[in-house]
Short mmCIF file of N, CA and C in Angstrom, two decimals:
data_model
loop_
_atom_site.label_atom_id
_atom_site.label_comp_id
_atom_site.label_asym_id
_atom_site.label_seq_id
_atom_site.Cartn_x
_atom_site.Cartn_y
_atom_site.Cartn_z
N UNK A 177 107.92 53.88 90.89
CA UNK A 177 106.74 54.60 91.33
C UNK A 177 106.33 55.54 90.16
N UNK A 178 105.10 55.46 89.81
CA UNK A 178 104.57 56.24 88.80
C UNK A 178 104.05 57.56 89.37
N UNK A 179 104.42 58.67 88.67
CA UNK A 179 103.96 59.94 89.13
C UNK A 179 102.79 60.46 88.32
N UNK A 180 101.73 60.81 88.98
CA UNK A 180 100.58 61.30 88.31
C UNK A 180 100.47 62.76 88.44
N UNK A 181 100.68 63.44 87.37
CA UNK A 181 100.51 64.93 87.32
C UNK A 181 99.17 65.33 86.82
N UNK A 182 98.65 66.42 87.37
CA UNK A 182 97.41 66.90 86.83
C UNK A 182 97.69 67.61 85.50
N UNK A 183 97.10 67.18 84.48
CA UNK A 183 97.42 67.79 83.18
C UNK A 183 96.20 68.36 82.53
N UNK A 184 95.45 67.40 81.86
CA UNK A 184 94.29 67.76 81.13
C UNK A 184 93.09 68.05 82.10
N UNK A 185 93.31 67.81 83.39
CA UNK A 185 92.28 68.02 84.36
C UNK A 185 92.48 69.39 85.05
N UNK A 186 93.41 70.16 84.58
CA UNK A 186 93.65 71.50 85.18
C UNK A 186 92.35 72.40 84.95
N UNK A 187 92.16 73.13 86.03
CA UNK A 187 90.96 74.09 85.98
C UNK A 187 91.23 75.11 84.92
N UNK A 188 90.12 75.56 84.26
CA UNK A 188 90.21 76.65 83.25
C UNK A 188 90.22 78.09 83.93
N UNK A 189 89.84 78.06 85.23
CA UNK A 189 89.71 79.26 85.98
C UNK A 189 90.89 79.38 86.96
N UNK A 190 91.43 80.59 86.95
CA UNK A 190 92.56 80.90 87.82
C UNK A 190 92.04 81.11 89.23
N UNK A 191 91.85 79.92 89.90
CA UNK A 191 91.35 79.99 91.28
C UNK A 191 92.28 79.23 92.20
N UNK A 192 91.82 78.95 93.37
CA UNK A 192 92.59 78.19 94.37
C UNK A 192 92.76 76.69 93.85
N UNK A 193 91.83 76.24 93.26
CA UNK A 193 91.91 74.80 92.73
C UNK A 193 93.01 74.75 91.67
N UNK A 194 93.10 75.63 90.75
CA UNK A 194 94.10 75.72 89.71
C UNK A 194 95.44 75.82 90.39
N UNK A 195 95.58 76.72 91.37
CA UNK A 195 96.84 76.91 92.12
C UNK A 195 97.29 75.65 92.74
N UNK A 196 96.32 74.98 93.48
CA UNK A 196 96.61 73.74 94.18
C UNK A 196 97.11 72.69 93.22
N UNK A 197 96.41 72.56 92.02
CA UNK A 197 96.84 71.59 91.08
C UNK A 197 98.23 71.85 90.59
N UNK A 198 98.59 73.10 90.32
CA UNK A 198 99.99 73.49 89.87
C UNK A 198 100.97 73.24 90.91
N UNK A 199 100.64 73.63 92.22
CA UNK A 199 101.59 73.34 93.28
C UNK A 199 101.79 71.93 93.47
N UNK A 200 100.74 71.01 93.37
CA UNK A 200 100.84 69.61 93.47
C UNK A 200 101.77 69.08 92.37
N UNK A 201 101.62 69.51 91.17
CA UNK A 201 102.48 69.17 90.08
C UNK A 201 103.94 69.45 90.37
N UNK A 202 104.20 70.68 90.84
CA UNK A 202 105.58 71.01 91.05
C UNK A 202 106.18 70.29 92.19
N UNK A 203 105.37 69.94 93.20
CA UNK A 203 105.98 69.13 94.28
C UNK A 203 106.22 67.72 93.76
N UNK A 204 105.35 67.09 92.96
CA UNK A 204 105.67 65.79 92.39
C UNK A 204 106.93 65.80 91.58
N UNK A 205 107.04 66.87 90.77
CA UNK A 205 108.28 66.99 89.91
C UNK A 205 109.51 67.16 90.76
N UNK A 206 109.41 68.03 91.83
CA UNK A 206 110.44 68.26 92.68
C UNK A 206 110.89 66.87 93.36
N UNK A 207 109.97 66.08 93.91
CA UNK A 207 110.23 64.87 94.50
C UNK A 207 110.89 63.91 93.54
N UNK A 208 110.44 63.84 92.34
CA UNK A 208 111.03 62.93 91.29
C UNK A 208 112.47 63.38 91.01
N UNK A 209 112.74 64.62 90.91
CA UNK A 209 114.11 65.17 90.66
C UNK A 209 115.03 64.85 91.78
N UNK A 210 114.46 64.99 93.06
CA UNK A 210 115.32 64.67 94.19
C UNK A 210 115.64 63.21 94.22
N UNK A 211 114.63 62.37 93.90
CA UNK A 211 114.90 60.88 93.81
C UNK A 211 115.95 60.55 92.77
N UNK A 212 115.89 61.22 91.62
CA UNK A 212 116.91 60.97 90.54
C UNK A 212 118.30 61.46 91.03
N UNK A 213 118.32 62.58 91.72
CA UNK A 213 119.65 63.05 92.25
C UNK A 213 120.18 62.09 93.20
N UNK A 214 119.37 61.58 94.13
CA UNK A 214 119.88 60.59 95.06
C UNK A 214 120.30 59.30 94.42
N UNK A 215 119.49 58.86 93.35
CA UNK A 215 119.98 57.70 92.62
C UNK A 215 121.32 57.91 91.89
N UNK A 216 121.50 59.09 91.35
CA UNK A 216 122.77 59.40 90.62
C UNK A 216 123.93 59.39 91.71
N UNK A 217 123.69 59.89 92.81
CA UNK A 217 124.74 59.88 93.85
C UNK A 217 125.09 58.49 94.25
N UNK A 218 124.08 57.65 94.41
CA UNK A 218 124.37 56.22 94.69
C UNK A 218 125.14 55.55 93.51
N UNK A 219 124.73 55.81 92.31
CA UNK A 219 125.48 55.25 91.17
C UNK A 219 126.92 55.75 91.13
N UNK A 220 127.20 56.99 91.42
CA UNK A 220 128.51 57.48 91.35
C UNK A 220 129.35 56.83 92.43
N UNK A 221 128.76 56.67 93.62
CA UNK A 221 129.51 56.06 94.68
C UNK A 221 129.85 54.64 94.30
N UNK A 222 128.88 53.90 93.70
CA UNK A 222 129.15 52.56 93.29
C UNK A 222 130.25 52.49 92.27
N UNK A 223 130.19 53.42 91.30
CA UNK A 223 131.25 53.49 90.21
C UNK A 223 132.60 53.83 90.80
N UNK A 224 132.63 54.64 91.77
CA UNK A 224 134.02 54.90 92.45
C UNK A 224 134.47 53.74 93.16
N UNK A 225 133.68 52.99 93.76
CA UNK A 225 134.10 51.72 94.44
C UNK A 225 134.61 50.72 93.40
N UNK A 226 133.86 50.59 92.29
CA UNK A 226 134.33 49.62 91.24
C UNK A 226 135.67 50.07 90.66
N UNK A 227 135.82 51.37 90.34
CA UNK A 227 137.06 51.85 89.86
C UNK A 227 138.30 51.64 90.81
N UNK A 228 137.93 51.86 92.13
CA UNK A 228 138.99 51.61 93.21
C UNK A 228 139.36 50.13 93.25
N UNK A 229 138.42 49.30 93.24
CA UNK A 229 138.54 47.78 93.24
C UNK A 229 139.38 47.36 92.03
N UNK A 230 139.08 47.91 90.84
CA UNK A 230 139.71 47.52 89.55
C UNK A 230 141.14 47.94 89.64
N UNK A 231 141.40 49.17 90.19
CA UNK A 231 142.78 49.62 90.35
C UNK A 231 143.58 48.66 91.19
N UNK A 232 142.98 48.30 92.26
CA UNK A 232 143.73 47.32 93.28
C UNK A 232 143.95 46.04 92.55
N UNK A 233 142.99 45.54 91.77
CA UNK A 233 143.25 44.30 90.99
C UNK A 233 144.43 44.39 90.09
N UNK A 234 144.38 45.52 89.32
CA UNK A 234 145.52 45.79 88.42
C UNK A 234 146.88 45.85 89.04
N UNK A 235 146.89 46.59 90.19
CA UNK A 235 148.18 46.65 90.99
C UNK A 235 148.57 45.36 91.51
N UNK A 236 147.62 44.50 91.95
CA UNK A 236 147.93 43.17 92.53
C UNK A 236 148.48 42.25 91.41
N UNK A 237 147.92 42.42 90.16
CA UNK A 237 148.42 41.62 89.04
C UNK A 237 149.82 42.02 88.67
N UNK A 238 150.14 43.31 88.64
CA UNK A 238 151.40 43.78 88.38
C UNK A 238 152.43 43.21 89.36
N UNK A 239 152.08 43.28 90.68
CA UNK A 239 152.97 42.72 91.71
C UNK A 239 153.14 41.28 91.58
N UNK A 240 152.12 40.55 91.27
CA UNK A 240 152.24 39.11 91.08
C UNK A 240 153.07 38.78 89.93
N UNK A 241 152.91 39.44 88.81
CA UNK A 241 153.70 39.20 87.60
C UNK A 241 155.19 39.52 87.92
N UNK A 242 155.46 40.63 88.61
CA UNK A 242 156.85 40.96 88.95
C UNK A 242 157.49 39.84 89.88
N UNK A 243 156.62 39.30 90.89
CA UNK A 243 157.19 38.31 91.75
C UNK A 243 157.45 36.99 90.93
N UNK A 244 156.56 36.72 89.98
CA UNK A 244 156.77 35.43 89.24
C UNK A 244 158.05 35.56 88.40
N UNK A 245 158.21 36.75 87.83
CA UNK A 245 159.38 37.02 86.98
C UNK A 245 160.61 36.91 87.82
N UNK A 246 160.59 37.46 89.02
CA UNK A 246 161.74 37.40 89.89
C UNK A 246 162.04 35.95 90.27
N UNK A 247 161.03 35.17 90.50
CA UNK A 247 161.26 33.73 90.90
C UNK A 247 161.90 33.02 89.66
N UNK A 248 161.35 33.23 88.52
CA UNK A 248 161.95 32.69 87.32
C UNK A 248 163.40 33.07 87.11
N UNK A 249 163.72 34.35 87.29
CA UNK A 249 165.10 34.74 87.16
C UNK A 249 166.01 34.09 88.16
N UNK A 250 165.55 33.97 89.37
CA UNK A 250 166.42 33.26 90.41
C UNK A 250 166.60 31.80 90.02
N UNK A 251 165.58 31.12 89.62
CA UNK A 251 165.73 29.75 89.16
C UNK A 251 166.62 29.58 87.93
N UNK A 252 166.53 30.54 87.04
CA UNK A 252 167.47 30.48 85.81
C UNK A 252 168.89 30.66 86.33
N UNK A 253 169.22 31.36 87.34
CA UNK A 253 170.53 31.48 87.87
C UNK A 253 171.10 30.18 88.31
N UNK A 254 170.23 29.27 88.69
CA UNK A 254 170.58 27.94 89.22
C UNK A 254 170.45 26.91 88.14
N UNK A 255 170.30 27.33 86.92
CA UNK A 255 170.15 26.41 85.77
C UNK A 255 168.89 25.60 85.84
N UNK A 256 167.87 26.01 86.36
CA UNK A 256 166.60 25.37 86.33
C UNK A 256 165.94 25.72 84.98
N UNK A 257 165.56 24.74 84.20
CA UNK A 257 165.06 25.04 82.88
C UNK A 257 163.62 25.45 82.88
N UNK A 258 163.43 26.78 83.13
CA UNK A 258 162.17 27.37 83.35
C UNK A 258 162.13 28.73 82.67
N UNK A 259 160.97 29.10 82.06
CA UNK A 259 160.83 30.45 81.57
C UNK A 259 159.37 30.82 81.49
N UNK A 260 159.07 32.02 81.19
CA UNK A 260 157.76 32.50 81.04
C UNK A 260 157.37 32.67 79.57
N UNK A 261 156.37 31.93 79.18
CA UNK A 261 155.90 31.99 77.73
C UNK A 261 154.39 32.15 77.73
N UNK A 262 154.03 33.15 77.01
CA UNK A 262 152.63 33.51 76.89
C UNK A 262 152.00 33.75 78.23
N UNK A 263 152.80 34.32 79.12
CA UNK A 263 152.28 34.65 80.48
C UNK A 263 152.17 33.46 81.42
N UNK A 264 152.77 32.34 81.01
CA UNK A 264 152.73 31.11 81.87
C UNK A 264 154.21 30.64 82.14
N UNK A 265 154.40 30.17 83.29
CA UNK A 265 155.68 29.62 83.61
C UNK A 265 155.76 28.16 83.06
N UNK A 266 156.77 27.94 82.16
CA UNK A 266 156.87 26.61 81.54
C UNK A 266 158.23 26.04 81.69
N UNK A 267 158.35 24.76 81.75
CA UNK A 267 159.68 24.11 81.80
C UNK A 267 160.21 23.99 80.36
N UNK A 268 161.45 24.28 80.22
CA UNK A 268 162.02 24.15 78.84
C UNK A 268 163.01 23.06 78.81
N UNK A 269 163.29 22.58 77.62
CA UNK A 269 164.22 21.54 77.42
C UNK A 269 165.63 22.18 77.28
N UNK A 270 166.61 21.37 77.66
CA UNK A 270 167.93 21.82 77.63
C UNK A 270 168.36 22.26 76.29
N UNK A 271 169.04 23.42 76.11
CA UNK A 271 169.44 23.88 74.87
C UNK A 271 168.49 24.85 74.25
N UNK A 272 167.34 25.12 74.80
CA UNK A 272 166.38 26.11 74.20
C UNK A 272 166.77 27.53 74.56
#
């Protein structure tokens, strides 16, 4: 939304027209600032949600990695040739 302020059309005389033009300008500026404030609040809320979701993903990844490591450890106890290499579970040859 474009805001049109009265600028070079301001009256040269300090009369009611001049006052009305100034008041109109201030109201337009106030509305624009309020819109910006509301938009900033919405952005902050969205950023908070993104940060919360990202934290949950990181926590889920840590839990998954710990579970995979636990499974590999259990399988190693039973001499299953398996290990984690480069973040992946891989089968290993006997003697490695």
